[in-house]
Each structure stands twice: as structure tokens, then as C-alpha cells.
mmCIF file of C-alpha atoms in Angstrom:
data_model
loop_
_atom_site.group_PDB
_atom_site.id
_atom_site.type_symbol
_atom_site.label_atom_id
_atom_site.label_comp_id
_atom_site.label_asym_id
_atom_site.label_seq_id
_atom_site.Cartn_x
_atom_site.Cartn_y
_atom_site.Cartn_z
ATOM 1 C CA UNK A 115 0.037 -0.325 0.113
ATOM 2 C CA UNK A 116 1.811 3.562 -0.910
ATOM 3 C CA UNK A 117 1.688 6.380 1.577
ATOM 4 C CA UNK A 118 -1.286 8.535 0.032
ATOM 5 C CA UNK A 119 -3.719 4.641 0.877
ATOM 6 C CA UNK A 120 -1.913 4.368 4.190
ATOM 7 C CA UNK A 121 -2.830 7.932 5.480
ATOM 8 C CA UNK A 122 -6.319 7.608 4.147
ATOM 9 C CA UNK A 123 -6.255 4.356 5.864
ATOM 10 C CA UNK A 124 -5.057 6.072 9.243
ATOM 11 C CA UNK A 125 -7.499 8.900 8.585
ATOM 12 C CA UNK A 126 -10.042 6.363 8.195
ATOM 13 C CA UNK A 127 -8.909 5.112 11.862
ATOM 14 C CA UNK A 128 -9.251 8.312 13.094
ATOM 15 C CA UNK A 129 -12.193 8.702 12.191
ATOM 16 C CA UNK A 130 -11.230 11.583 9.752
ATOM 17 C CA UNK A 131 -13.892 10.440 7.020
ATOM 18 C CA UNK A 132 -13.403 13.868 5.260
ATOM 19 C CA UNK A 133 -9.237 13.543 5.167
ATOM 20 C CA UNK A 134 -9.654 9.944 3.607
ATOM 21 C CA UNK A 135 -11.463 11.206 0.931
ATOM 22 C CA UNK A 136 -9.725 14.074 0.036
ATOM 23 C CA UNK A 137 -6.481 11.432 -0.386
ATOM 24 C CA UNK A 138 -8.673 8.323 -2.665
ATOM 25 C CA UNK A 139 -11.129 10.608 -4.239
ATOM 26 C CA UNK A 140 -10.045 10.589 -7.603
ATOM 27 C CA UNK A 141 -8.307 6.888 -7.559
ATOM 28 C CA UNK A 142 -10.288 4.014 -9.014
ATOM 29 C CA UNK A 143 -7.650 1.415 -8.213
ATOM 30 C CA UNK A 144 -9.695 -1.510 -5.676
ATOM 31 C CA UNK A 145 -7.488 -0.251 -2.524
ATOM 32 C CA UNK A 146 -8.421 3.134 -2.704
ATOM 33 C CA UNK A 147 -12.216 2.371 -3.825
ATOM 34 C CA UNK A 148 -12.441 -0.176 -0.442
ATOM 35 C CA UNK A 149 -11.465 3.225 1.268
ATOM 36 C CA UNK A 150 -13.532 5.335 -0.172
ATOM 37 C CA UNK A 151 -16.285 2.568 0.101
ATOM 38 C CA UNK A 152 -15.885 2.676 3.803
ATOM 39 C CA UNK A 153 -15.380 6.522 3.725
ATOM 40 C CA UNK A 154 -19.085 6.570 2.318
ATOM 41 C CA UNK A 155 -20.468 4.083 4.667
ATOM 42 C CA UNK A 156 -19.041 6.352 7.656
ATOM 43 C CA UNK A 157 -20.749 9.496 5.674
ATOM 44 C CA UNK A 158 -24.335 7.117 5.493
ATOM 45 C CA UNK A 159 -24.863 6.538 1.897
ATOM 46 C CA UNK A 160 -25.143 2.301 2.213
ATOM 47 C CA UNK A 161 -25.701 1.788 -0.944
ATOM 48 C CA UNK A 162 -22.687 3.489 -3.066
ATOM 49 C CA UNK A 163 -20.946 2.594 -0.304
ATOM 50 C CA UNK A 164 -21.703 -1.553 -1.099
ATOM 51 C CA UNK A 165 -21.107 -0.438 -5.026
ATOM 52 C CA UNK A 166 -17.845 0.756 -3.922
ATOM 53 C CA UNK A 167 -16.877 -2.596 -2.174
ATOM 54 C CA UNK A 168 -17.705 -4.436 -4.557
ATOM 55 C CA UNK A 169 -16.489 -3.044 -7.323
ATOM 56 C CA UNK A 170 -13.158 -2.725 -4.972
ATOM 57 C CA UNK A 171 -13.419 -7.211 -4.187
ATOM 58 C CA UNK A 172 -13.861 -7.761 -7.998
ATOM 59 C CA UNK A 173 -10.747 -5.572 -8.678
ATOM 60 C CA UNK A 174 -8.587 -7.412 -6.476
ATOM 61 C CA UNK A 175 -6.944 -10.720 -7.898
ATOM 62 C CA UNK A 176 -6.867 -14.201 -6.767
ATOM 63 C CA UNK A 177 -3.740 -13.795 -4.901
ATOM 64 C CA UNK A 178 -5.394 -10.994 -2.957
ATOM 65 C CA UNK A 179 -7.905 -13.118 -0.900
ATOM 66 C CA UNK A 180 -6.608 -10.495 2.262
ATOM 67 C CA UNK A 181 -7.772 -8.002 0.499
ATOM 68 C CA UNK A 182 -10.807 -9.551 -0.292
ATOM 69 C CA UNK A 183 -11.974 -10.487 2.646
ATOM 70 C CA UNK A 184 -11.638 -7.362 3.875
ATOM 71 C CA UNK A 185 -14.086 -6.082 1.496
ATOM 72 C CA UNK A 186 -16.556 -8.445 2.593
ATOM 73 C CA UNK A 187 -16.058 -7.739 6.021
ATOM 74 C CA UNK A 188 -17.182 -4.206 5.244
ATOM 75 C CA UNK A 189 -19.918 -5.276 3.070
ATOM 76 C CA UNK A 190 -20.775 -7.021 6.196
ATOM 77 C CA UNK A 191 -20.999 -4.028 8.976
ATOM 78 C CA UNK A 192 -22.758 -2.119 6.150
ATOM 79 C CA UNK A 193 -25.551 -4.847 5.829
ATOM 80 C CA UNK A 194 -25.795 -4.706 10.027
ATOM 81 C CA UNK A 195 -26.101 -0.814 9.875
ATOM 82 C CA UNK A 196 -28.417 -1.286 7.123
ATOM 83 C CA UNK A 197 -30.532 -3.823 9.065
ATOM 84 C CA UNK A 198 -30.082 -6.532 5.712
ATOM 85 C CA UNK A 199 -30.134 -9.503 7.479
ATOM 86 C CA UNK A 200 -30.813 -11.647 4.736
ATOM 87 C CA UNK A 201 -27.299 -11.011 3.467
ATOM 88 C CA UNK A 202 -25.290 -14.464 3.550
ATOM 89 C CA UNK A 203 -23.544 -14.774 7.004
ATOM 90 C CA UNK A 204 -21.697 -17.766 5.462
ATOM 91 C CA UNK A 205 -19.426 -14.821 3.715
ATOM 92 C CA UNK A 206 -18.599 -13.264 6.760
ATOM 93 C CA UNK A 207 -17.332 -16.167 8.050
ATOM 94 C CA UNK A 208 -15.455 -16.932 5.229
ATOM 95 C CA UNK A 209 -13.945 -14.053 5.237
ATOM 96 C CA UNK A 210 -13.345 -14.491 8.836
ATOM 97 C CA UNK A 211 -11.256 -17.209 8.286
ATOM 98 C CA UNK A 212 -9.294 -15.847 5.770
ATOM 99 C CA UNK A 213 -8.245 -13.158 7.790
ATOM 100 C CA UNK A 214 -7.712 -15.759 10.415
ATOM 101 C CA UNK A 215 -5.302 -17.534 8.790
ATOM 102 C CA UNK A 216 -3.737 -15.243 6.790
ATOM 103 C CA UNK A 217 -2.524 -13.532 10.140
ATOM 104 C CA UNK A 218 -4.851 -10.578 9.720
ATOM 105 C CA UNK A 219 -5.902 -10.373 13.959
ATOM 106 C CA UNK A 220 -6.986 -7.033 14.283
ATOM 107 C CA UNK A 221 -9.776 -7.721 10.504
ATOM 108 C CA UNK A 222 -10.300 -11.109 11.908
ATOM 109 C CA UNK A 223 -11.820 -9.793 15.137
ATOM 110 C CA UNK A 224 -13.589 -7.403 13.699
ATOM 111 C CA UNK A 225 -15.411 -10.004 12.182
ATOM 112 C CA UNK A 226 -16.003 -11.944 15.093
ATOM 113 C CA UNK A 227 -17.119 -8.191 16.592
ATOM 114 C CA UNK A 228 -19.841 -7.996 13.649
ATOM 115 C CA UNK A 229 -21.083 -12.140 13.922
ATOM 116 C CA UNK A 230 -21.726 -11.175 17.259
ATOM 117 C CA UNK A 231 -23.600 -8.221 17.237
ATOM 118 C CA UNK A 232 -25.726 -9.856 14.175
ATOM 119 C CA UNK A 233 -26.268 -12.809 16.605
ATOM 120 C CA UNK A 234 -27.423 -10.253 19.349
ATOM 121 C CA UNK A 235 -30.150 -8.435 17.157
ATOM 122 C CA UNK A 236 -31.760 -11.342 16.565
ATOM 123 C CA UNK A 237 -31.190 -12.690 19.941
ATOM 124 C CA UNK A 238 -29.263 -15.180 19.688
ATOM 125 C CA UNK A 239 -27.507 -14.471 22.698
ATOM 126 C CA UNK A 240 -25.704 -18.430 22.668
ATOM 127 C CA UNK A 241 -24.099 -17.786 19.731
ATOM 128 C CA UNK A 242 -23.212 -14.202 20.085
ATOM 129 C CA UNK A 243 -21.244 -15.881 23.317
ATOM 130 C CA UNK A 244 -19.218 -18.140 21.168
ATOM 131 C CA UNK A 245 -17.768 -15.183 19.216
ATOM 132 C CA UNK A 246 -16.946 -13.198 21.448
ATOM 133 C CA UNK A 247 -15.157 -16.697 23.114
ATOM 134 C CA UNK A 248 -12.628 -16.129 20.036
ATOM 135 C CA UNK A 249 -11.294 -12.759 20.929
ATOM 136 C CA UNK A 250 -8.588 -11.739 23.229
ATOM 137 C CA UNK A 251 -9.818 -8.540 24.498
ATOM 138 C CA UNK A 252 -6.317 -6.865 25.705
ATOM 139 C CA UNK A 253 -5.212 -7.308 22.253
ATOM 140 C CA UNK A 254 -7.679 -5.140 20.531
ATOM 141 C CA UNK A 255 -7.456 -2.008 19.525
ATOM 142 C CA UNK A 256 -9.630 1.376 21.346
ATOM 143 C CA UNK A 257 -12.699 1.490 18.786
ATOM 144 C CA UNK A 258 -12.755 -2.438 18.611
ATOM 145 C CA UNK A 259 -12.149 -2.966 22.187
ATOM 146 C CA UNK A 260 -15.423 -0.348 22.630
ATOM 147 C CA UNK A 261 -17.164 -2.640 20.509
ATOM 148 C CA UNK A 262 -16.406 -5.902 22.149
ATOM 149 C CA UNK A 263 -17.946 -4.471 25.420
ATOM 150 C CA UNK A 264 -20.934 -2.834 23.414
ATOM 151 C CA UNK A 265 -22.050 -6.287 22.963
ATOM 152 C CA UNK A 266 -21.178 -7.577 25.801
ATOM 153 C CA UNK A 267 -23.255 -5.059 27.643
ATOM 154 C CA UNK A 268 -26.027 -5.698 25.091
ATOM 155 C CA UNK A 269 -26.349 -9.445 26.462
ATOM 156 C CA UNK A 270 -26.173 -8.182 29.809
ATOM 157 C CA UNK A 271 -29.311 -5.631 29.670
ATOM 158 C CA UNK A 272 -30.798 -8.722 27.892
ATOM 159 C CA UNK A 273 -30.182 -11.154 30.183
ATOM 160 C CA UNK A 274 -30.945 -8.779 32.975
ATOM 161 C CA UNK A 275 -27.390 -8.575 34.097
ATOM 162 C CA UNK A 276 -27.492 -5.182 35.310
ATOM 163 C CA UNK A 277 -24.198 -4.613 37.146
ATOM 164 C CA UNK A 278 -22.346 -6.234 34.848
ATOM 165 C CA UNK A 279 -24.251 -4.028 32.189
ATOM 166 C CA UNK A 280 -22.867 -1.142 34.051
ATOM 167 C CA UNK A 281 -19.421 -2.692 33.937
ATOM 168 C CA UNK A 282 -19.060 -3.183 30.369
ATOM 169 C CA UNK A 283 -20.502 -0.447 29.444
ATOM 170 C CA UNK A 284 -17.887 1.786 31.760
ATOM 171 C CA UNK A 285 -14.929 -0.314 29.931
ATOM 172 C CA UNK A 286 -16.578 0.439 26.390
ATOM 173 C CA UNK A 287 -16.543 4.304 27.343
ATOM 174 C CA UNK A 288 -13.269 4.623 28.579
ATOM 175 C CA UNK A 289 -12.180 2.653 25.075
ATOM 176 C CA UNK A 290 -14.592 4.709 23.121
ATOM 177 C CA UNK A 291 -12.700 7.711 24.578
ATOM 178 C CA UNK A 292 -9.303 6.155 24.115
ATOM 179 C CA UNK A 293 -10.024 5.549 20.460
ATOM 180 C CA UNK A 294 -10.652 9.705 19.843
ATOM 181 C CA UNK A 295 -14.013 8.503 17.514
ATOM 182 C CA UNK A 296 -16.896 10.846 18.566
ATOM 183 C CA UNK A 297 -19.479 8.829 16.911
ATOM 184 C CA UNK A 298 -18.368 5.594 19.182
ATOM 185 C CA UNK A 299 -18.114 7.631 22.097
ATOM 186 C CA UNK A 300 -22.252 8.678 21.247
ATOM 187 C CA UNK A 301 -22.880 5.050 20.486
ATOM 188 C CA UNK A 302 -21.993 3.909 23.933
ATOM 189 C CA UNK A 303 -23.664 7.170 25.679
ATOM 190 C CA UNK A 304 -27.125 5.526 23.579
ATOM 191 C CA UNK A 305 -26.259 1.821 24.608
ATOM 192 C CA UNK A 306 -26.557 3.424 28.015
ATOM 193 C CA UNK A 307 -29.765 5.299 28.263
ATOM 194 C CA UNK A 308 -31.736 1.666 28.545
ATOM 195 C CA UNK A 309 -30.257 1.663 32.069
ATOM 196 C CA UNK A 310 -31.555 4.868 33.082
ATOM 197 C CA UNK A 311 -35.504 5.380 34.187
ATOM 198 C CA UNK A 312 -38.384 3.290 34.331
ATOM 199 C CA UNK A 313 -37.884 -0.064 32.208
ATOM 200 C CA UNK A 314 -41.433 -1.857 32.844
ATOM 201 C CA UNK A 315 -44.100 -1.784 34.528
ATOM 202 C CA UNK A 316 -44.989 -3.672 37.827
ATOM 203 C CA UNK A 317 -48.738 -3.840 38.985
ATOM 204 C CA UNK A 318 -48.975 -4.438 42.651
ATOM 205 C CA UNK A 319 -52.038 -5.058 44.858
ATOM 206 C CA UNK A 320 -53.985 -2.690 42.229
ATOM 207 C CA UNK A 321 -51.324 -0.192 41.901
ATOM 208 C CA UNK A 322 -49.029 0.148 39.077
ATOM 209 C CA UNK A 323 -45.772 1.495 38.621
ATOM 210 C CA UNK A 324 -43.133 2.049 36.695
ATOM 211 C CA UNK A 325 -39.657 0.301 37.531
ATOM 212 C CA UNK A 326 -36.467 0.470 36.397
ATOM 213 C CA UNK A 327 -34.083 -2.611 35.072
ATOM 214 C CA UNK A 328 -32.252 -2.724 38.352
ATOM 215 C CA UNK A 329 -35.858 -3.185 40.162
ATOM 216 C CA UNK A 330 -36.683 -5.598 37.791
ATOM 217 C CA UNK A 331 -33.637 -7.794 38.317
ATOM 218 C CA UNK A 332 -33.901 -7.801 41.760
ATOM 219 C CA UNK A 333 -37.766 -8.453 42.093
ATOM 220 C CA UNK A 334 -36.851 -11.636 39.413
ATOM 221 C CA UNK A 335 -34.328 -12.849 42.099
ATOM 222 C CA UNK A 336 -37.052 -12.614 45.013
ATOM 223 C CA UNK A 337 -39.262 -14.773 46.530
ATOM 224 C CA UNK A 338 -42.255 -12.475 44.582
ATOM 225 C CA UNK A 339 -44.291 -14.502 42.422
ATOM 226 C CA UNK A 340 -44.584 -12.641 38.907
ATOM 227 C CA UNK A 341 -46.797 -13.251 36.215
ATOM 228 C CA UNK A 342 -43.997 -12.017 33.798
ATOM 229 C CA UNK A 343 -46.009 -10.648 30.760
ATOM 230 C CA UNK A 344 -42.738 -9.604 29.023
ATOM 231 C CA UNK A 345 -42.113 -13.739 28.832
ATOM 232 C CA UNK A 346 -45.582 -14.919 29.047
ATOM 233 C CA UNK A 347 -44.002 -17.015 32.224
ATOM 234 C CA UNK A 348 -44.846 -17.518 36.104
ATOM 235 C CA UNK A 349 -41.261 -16.917 38.266
ATOM 236 C CA UNK A 350 -40.441 -16.802 41.656
ATOM 237 C CA UNK A 351 -36.360 -16.740 41.890
ATOM 238 C CA UNK A 352 -35.017 -19.535 40.328
ATOM 239 C CA UNK A 353 -38.245 -21.149 39.096
ATOM 240 C CA UNK A 354 -39.687 -20.892 36.069
ATOM 241 C CA UNK A 355 -42.695 -22.419 34.093
ATOM 242 C CA UNK A 356 -42.973 -21.143 31.078
ATOM 243 C CA UNK A 357 -46.688 -20.363 29.080
ATOM 244 C CA UNK A 358 -44.837 -19.013 25.841
ATOM 245 C CA UNK A 359 -46.817 -21.286 23.589
ATOM 246 C CA UNK A 360 -50.024 -21.000 25.760
ATOM 247 C CA UNK A 361 -51.756 -17.575 25.169
ATOM 248 C CA UNK A 362 -54.844 -18.612 26.779
ATOM 249 C CA UNK A 363 -53.615 -19.850 29.666
ATOM 250 C CA UNK A 364 -51.133 -16.763 30.190
ATOM 251 C CA UNK A 365 -54.167 -14.177 30.098
ATOM 252 C CA UNK A 366 -56.113 -16.381 32.556
ATOM 253 C CA UNK A 367 -52.972 -16.308 34.687
ATOM 254 C CA UNK A 368 -52.225 -12.720 34.491
ATOM 255 C CA UNK A 369 -55.900 -11.848 34.965
ATOM 256 C CA UNK A 370 -55.466 -13.802 38.502
ATOM 257 C CA UNK A 371 -52.379 -12.419 39.311
ATOM 258 C CA UNK A 372 -53.614 -8.662 39.098
ATOM 259 C CA UNK A 373 -56.507 -9.069 41.131
ATOM 260 C CA UNK A 374 -54.392 -10.983 43.880
ATOM 261 C CA UNK A 375 -55.156 -11.411 46.864
ATOM 262 C CA UNK A 376 -58.744 -10.846 45.861
ATOM 263 C CA UNK A 377 -60.752 -13.091 43.129
ATOM 264 C CA UNK A 378 -61.233 -12.488 39.854
ATOM 265 C CA UNK A 379 -64.710 -12.916 38.117
ATOM 266 C CA UNK A 380 -65.252 -15.384 36.041
ATOM 267 C CA UNK A 381 -66.651 -12.617 33.645
ATOM 268 C CA UNK A 382 -63.727 -10.944 33.621
ATOM 269 C CA UNK A 383 -61.459 -14.331 33.071
ATOM 270 C CA UNK A 384 -63.718 -14.500 30.143
ATOM 271 C CA UNK A 385 -63.415 -11.633 28.423
ATOM 272 C CA UNK A 386 -59.851 -11.524 28.964
ATOM 273 C CA UNK A 387 -58.794 -14.771 28.307
ATOM 274 C CA UNK A 388 -61.550 -15.651 25.288
ATOM 275 C CA UNK A 389 -62.469 -12.344 24.145
ATOM 276 C CA UNK A 390 -66.408 -13.192 25.137
ATOM 277 C CA UNK A 391 -68.569 -10.369 25.166
ATOM 278 C CA UNK A 392 -71.819 -12.828 27.146
ATOM 279 C CA UNK A 393 -70.992 -15.793 28.932
ATOM 280 C CA UNK A 394 -72.917 -19.267 28.495
ATOM 281 C CA UNK A 395 -72.918 -22.208 29.722
ATOM 282 C CA UNK A 396 -70.202 -23.240 26.740
ATOM 283 C CA UNK A 397 -67.418 -20.658 27.790
ATOM 284 C CA UNK A 398 -68.172 -21.402 31.287
ATOM 285 C CA UNK A 399 -67.312 -25.253 30.972
ATOM 286 C CA UNK A 400 -63.980 -24.128 28.196
ATOM 287 C CA UNK A 401 -62.886 -21.634 31.738
ATOM 288 C CA UNK A 402 -63.254 -24.648 34.150
ATOM 289 C CA UNK A 403 -61.274 -26.533 31.102
ATOM 290 C CA UNK A 404 -58.704 -24.175 31.051
ATOM 291 C CA UNK A 405 -58.272 -23.584 34.610
ATOM 292 C CA UNK A 406 -57.219 -27.226 34.984
ATOM 293 C CA UNK A 407 -54.553 -27.104 32.479
ATOM 294 C CA UNK A 408 -53.511 -23.943 34.366
ATOM 295 C CA UNK A 409 -53.390 -25.572 37.831
ATOM 296 C CA UNK A 410 -51.864 -28.716 36.942
ATOM 297 C CA UNK A 411 -48.805 -26.436 34.948
ATOM 298 C CA UNK A 412 -48.133 -24.330 37.780
ATOM 299 C CA UNK A 413 -48.499 -26.726 40.565
ATOM 300 C CA UNK A 414 -44.987 -26.111 41.995
ATOM 301 C CA UNK A 415 -45.081 -22.563 42.285
ATOM 302 C CA UNK A 416 -48.935 -21.924 42.882
ATOM 303 C CA UNK A 417 -52.587 -23.236 42.711
ATOM 304 C CA UNK A 418 -55.866 -21.777 41.510
ATOM 305 C CA UNK A 419 -58.738 -22.623 43.744
ATOM 306 C CA UNK A 420 -62.207 -21.606 43.237
ATOM 307 C CA UNK A 421 -64.354 -18.810 44.710
ATOM 308 C CA UNK A 422 -68.208 -17.688 44.570
ATOM 309 C CA UNK A 423 -67.317 -15.391 41.967
ATOM 310 C CA UNK A 424 -65.073 -16.864 40.270
ATOM 311 C CA UNK A 425 -60.785 -18.277 40.466
ATOM 312 C CA UNK A 426 -58.400 -17.115 43.221
ATOM 313 C CA UNK A 427 -54.498 -17.135 42.702
ATOM 314 C CA UNK A 428 -53.094 -19.160 46.067
ATOM 315 C CA UNK A 429 -48.561 -18.839 45.678
ATOM 316 C CA UNK A 430 -47.012 -21.514 47.359
ATOM 317 C CA UNK A 431 -45.243 -18.578 48.888
ATOM 318 C CA UNK A 432 -44.620 -15.107 48.746
ATOM 319 C CA UNK A 433 -47.147 -12.435 47.406
ATOM 320 C CA UNK A 434 -48.584 -12.047 43.369
ATOM 321 C CA UNK A 435 -47.581 -8.965 41.351
ATOM 322 C CA UNK A 436 -47.381 -8.964 37.369
ATOM 323 C CA UNK A 437 -44.803 -7.445 35.060
ATOM 324 C CA UNK A 438 -45.942 -6.158 32.048
ATOM 325 C CA UNK A 439 -44.414 -4.192 28.825
ATOM 326 C CA UNK A 440 -43.705 -0.192 29.207
ATOM 327 C CA UNK A 441 -45.934 -0.441 25.982
ATOM 328 C CA UNK A 442 -48.589 -3.169 25.781
ATOM 329 C CA UNK A 443 -50.295 -2.773 22.129
ATOM 330 C CA UNK A 444 -49.555 -4.601 19.137
ATOM 331 C CA UNK A 445 -47.273 -2.522 17.719
ATOM 332 C CA UNK A 446 -45.152 -2.409 20.818
ATOM 333 C CA UNK A 447 -42.260 -4.751 19.617
ATOM 334 C CA UNK A 448 -41.892 -2.798 16.553
ATOM 335 C CA UNK A 449 -41.207 0.313 17.673
ATOM 336 C CA UNK A 450 -39.034 -1.095 20.261
ATOM 337 C CA UNK A 451 -36.402 -2.404 17.219
ATOM 338 C CA UNK A 452 -37.096 1.298 15.720
ATOM 339 C CA UNK A 453 -35.979 3.185 18.499
ATOM 340 C CA UNK A 454 -32.289 2.167 18.099
ATOM 341 C CA UNK A 455 -32.819 4.976 15.462
ATOM 342 C CA UNK A 456 -31.046 3.118 11.775
ATOM 343 C CA UNK A 457 -33.468 2.712 9.408
ATOM 344 C CA UNK A 458 -35.442 -1.179 8.969
ATOM 345 C CA UNK A 459 -37.197 -2.922 6.500
ATOM 346 C CA UNK A 460 -40.343 -4.317 7.107
ATOM 347 C CA UNK A 461 -39.081 -8.104 6.672
ATOM 348 C CA UNK A 462 -35.801 -7.754 8.699
ATOM 349 C CA UNK A 463 -38.301 -6.369 11.538
ATOM 350 C CA UNK A 464 -40.388 -9.536 10.608
ATOM 351 C CA UNK A 465 -37.390 -11.598 11.199
ATOM 352 C CA UNK A 466 -36.233 -10.241 14.075
ATOM 353 C CA UNK A 467 -39.843 -10.573 15.908
ATOM 354 C CA UNK A 468 -40.295 -13.934 14.225
ATOM 355 C CA UNK A 469 -43.479 -13.161 12.625
ATOM 356 C CA UNK A 470 -44.790 -12.355 9.626
ATOM 357 C CA UNK A 471 -43.707 -9.514 7.296
ATOM 358 C CA UNK A 472 -48.089 -8.743 7.045
ATOM 359 C CA UNK A 473 -48.377 -8.800 10.761
ATOM 360 C CA UNK A 474 -45.396 -6.314 10.744
ATOM 361 C CA UNK A 475 -46.725 -4.471 8.021
ATOM 362 C CA UNK A 476 -49.900 -4.057 9.512
ATOM 363 C CA UNK A 477 -48.196 -2.273 12.381
ATOM 364 C CA UNK A 478 -46.362 0.016 10.845
ATOM 365 C CA UNK A 479 -49.694 1.627 8.882
ATOM 366 C CA UNK A 480 -51.066 1.633 12.312
ATOM 367 C CA UNK A 481 -47.646 3.593 13.678
ATOM 368 C CA UNK A 482 -47.558 5.750 10.678
ATOM 369 C CA UNK A 483 -51.688 6.963 10.608
ATOM 370 C CA UNK A 484 -50.379 7.426 14.448
ATOM 371 C CA UNK A 485 -47.757 9.129 13.200
ATOM 372 C CA UNK A 486 -45.135 7.622 15.213
ATOM 373 C CA UNK A 487 -43.228 6.458 12.627
ATOM 374 C CA UNK A 488 -42.187 7.547 8.938
ATOM 375 C CA UNK A 489 -41.400 5.494 5.597
ATOM 376 C CA UNK A 490 -38.687 6.336 3.465
ATOM 377 C CA UNK A 491 -38.306 5.020 -0.050
ATOM 378 C CA UNK A 492 -40.516 3.107 -1.862
ATOM 379 C CA UNK A 493 -40.792 -0.463 -2.721
ATOM 380 C CA UNK A 494 -38.187 -2.898 -1.962
ATOM 381 C CA UNK A 495 -35.907 -0.071 -0.903
ATOM 382 C CA UNK A 496 -38.746 1.108 1.733
ATOM 383 C CA UNK A 497 -37.187 1.350 5.004
ATOM 384 C CA UNK A 498 -38.629 2.660 8.245
ATOM 385 C CA UNK A 499 -37.526 4.835 11.403
ATOM 386 C CA UNK A 500 -39.593 6.486 14.604
ATOM 387 C CA UNK A 501 -40.902 10.160 14.213
ATOM 388 C CA UNK A 502 -41.468 10.362 17.961
ATOM 389 C CA UNK A 503 -39.456 8.353 20.832
ATOM 390 C CA UNK A 504 -41.235 5.788 22.612
ATOM 391 C CA UNK A 505 -41.699 7.309 26.180
ATOM 392 C CA UNK A 506 -40.388 3.865 27.879
ATOM 393 C CA UNK A 507 -36.840 2.629 27.173
ATOM 394 C CA UNK A 508 -37.877 -0.527 25.319
ATOM 395 C CA UNK A 509 -35.067 -3.181 26.506
ATOM 396 C CA UNK A 510 -37.435 -5.929 27.501
ATOM 397 C CA UNK A 511 -39.164 -5.773 24.672
ATOM 398 C CA UNK A 512 -35.924 -6.953 22.402
ATOM 399 C CA UNK A 513 -35.830 -10.707 21.611
ATOM 400 C CA UNK A 514 -33.449 -12.964 24.331
ATOM 401 C CA UNK A 515 -34.052 -10.695 27.298
ATOM 402 C CA UNK A 516 -34.546 -13.418 29.415
#
């Protein structure tokens, strides 16, 4: 690499994007095209950046496998930022192997961090762990080290390890400031926001209050019986009964927990679980059947007893509370993902939320009519972003939080 390319690469590494472009803007050799592509990506022109990187990769010869792998690495990062989650991750794995085998440890580490970030976004926390386990933090540059700790913090937040997340973000902030890259410092500061302020709603004895992530973590570690509407489960300490695939049973459980220590009437239970406007004998028979199923599933933690008016939840120990999403309409999860400030396609949202594209499109249409989101572009290039920020940090709405 000649001195001009070296200077451009150094400028990019320190965040001087315009300085890098000034040096290579008029050059069309593969190395210069690659640097221009990275610079354009940092300026936000992702389509042009992707085009330049593809041209650069085609320009490198067969003997220049490392250079081609670096272009693929940059493409993978652009795909992640632009939320192109259908981009083939096998290409990144192959590039990572080439870089590692040819001794480019810095870019191999960068590839592992990008892979971990993608897994984190999709809620695949174990796979993200595997990628980070390949790295030795003490060998990373300040910029890569900041990204490394950001991924760690993201996983800790999803797993409600709040103290560990705070420590990881402190490490990330220190590394970002050492790197001198202002955008990276801002990214760390933005990642810290979910740790401050309310993150969920707690309903206890008929009173609803906002709680922070620290309070959620303490609640789930206590002996309190928690009907957890963020994961459709009944939790108490280390014990958990998942009702994620039994929405009717969880609706009954939540209604009982909201009424505790009193009972919930049969009419309320039928309305909440079955959306029945008028209770007839068939509805009442179904309610008895579903209550029997619920009682059998939650036996390790609680019982359900019949009362003259309806049914009552009876914890084996402790009190019963409900932990709920800060936003509970059908579009809440979509807003949680859009809150990261990136432009999302409806297909990417559907992939992360593990739902149909049509469901996501209906949610987006409703949010657009409510003035909460806006569309950018048309057709296959259409992307979505928030117009207004939600009233709560939405950490608990993201996949893989528990």
C-alpha cells in the first residue's frame, strides 16, 4: 500500500472521513475503491458504499484473498447497519477464516464482533457469546475494544444482569474515549440510556408503577411470584413455568395475578382470555377446562382455587405481582426495534420478531397513521424509522431479554 493509501487508511481509523476521501476520491484502483467505500459508509451513503466495495472486491486478484476478505467484512458491517439481515452470513464466516489464517488478527477480530452484533440483534445470545469467546480483549485496539464491550453490555441487558452491563459500558466508554472517535463515544452513551429511567410496569395490589431495570432484576431474583408478561411466564426466583406457547392460559394467569389477593370474576376471566362478550354455558365449561390445565402447569409455584364469584390465585409462598411491557399494544415490539435509530425494512423486522411480514406491515401502517413512524423510499428499498421516541426505554421488548 502506497503512502497516500496509508494516510487515507489512518484517517479513516481515527474518524477523519473527509480527510480520507480527499486522498483517494480521484483514484479507481481496488484499494482506493475499498477505502472510498468505507468512507461513504461512515458518511451514511450505504448504497454507494456497497457498490464501491463490490467493485473493489472484483478488482483484487486471486492472490489477494486478504484484501477481498476485508471488502466482504466491510460489506457485512454495512448490511448490519442497514438491517439487511438476509445478507449471507456464510460470506462473513469465510472472510473471517481467511483473515485469521493469513494473520490479519485485527480484522478477524472485527469480523467476530460484527457476527456477535448480528446474533445479538436476532436474540441469539449463545451464538454471540461464542463469537466473543474467540477474542482476547487485551489485544484489541481501543475502537474494537469499545465494540467488544458494547456487545457484552447488550447481552447483559437482555439477560437482566444490570450491574455487569454497567461495568461493561464503563469499559466501553473508556475504550471509546481512548479511540478518539466521537461517533463511537456517542454510541456508548446511547447504549447506556436503557439503564436509566423506567423500563417496565409493575402491578402490585391493584397499583401500577414504573420500575427500572435494577428493580426488575431484583424482583425476579426475589421470592415474589411474578406473572411476567414480558415473556409470558410465571417466575419465582430461579423457578420458571413458561406459558409462551399457551396465550390463553397466560391471559388467565395474568388476570388472576392482577386481582390478587382477591379473586377474579368468571366474567372478567372470560372477557380477558376468550374475548367473550356474553358468557354462556359453553364458555363456562371451557373456562373450567382451561383453569384445570393452568392449575396443573403452575403447581410447583401456585394453586388456583374456585370462589363463589370466580377463581383466585394462591401462591405457595410470597405475594403475587404482574410485570408488564411499558408499551402493550401490538406495535410495541416494532417500536422497540425502531428505537435504535436505524432504518429498518419490514422484512428485517419480521425476521427479528419471528413473525409474518404482513403482521409487521399492518403494525407499521397503524403506527404511520398515528404519526409515530415514517417511511423512507419506496418498494423494496423502503425503510422505516421512528418519528417520536417512546415514553419508556424498550429493553424488555427486545428478543432474548430473558
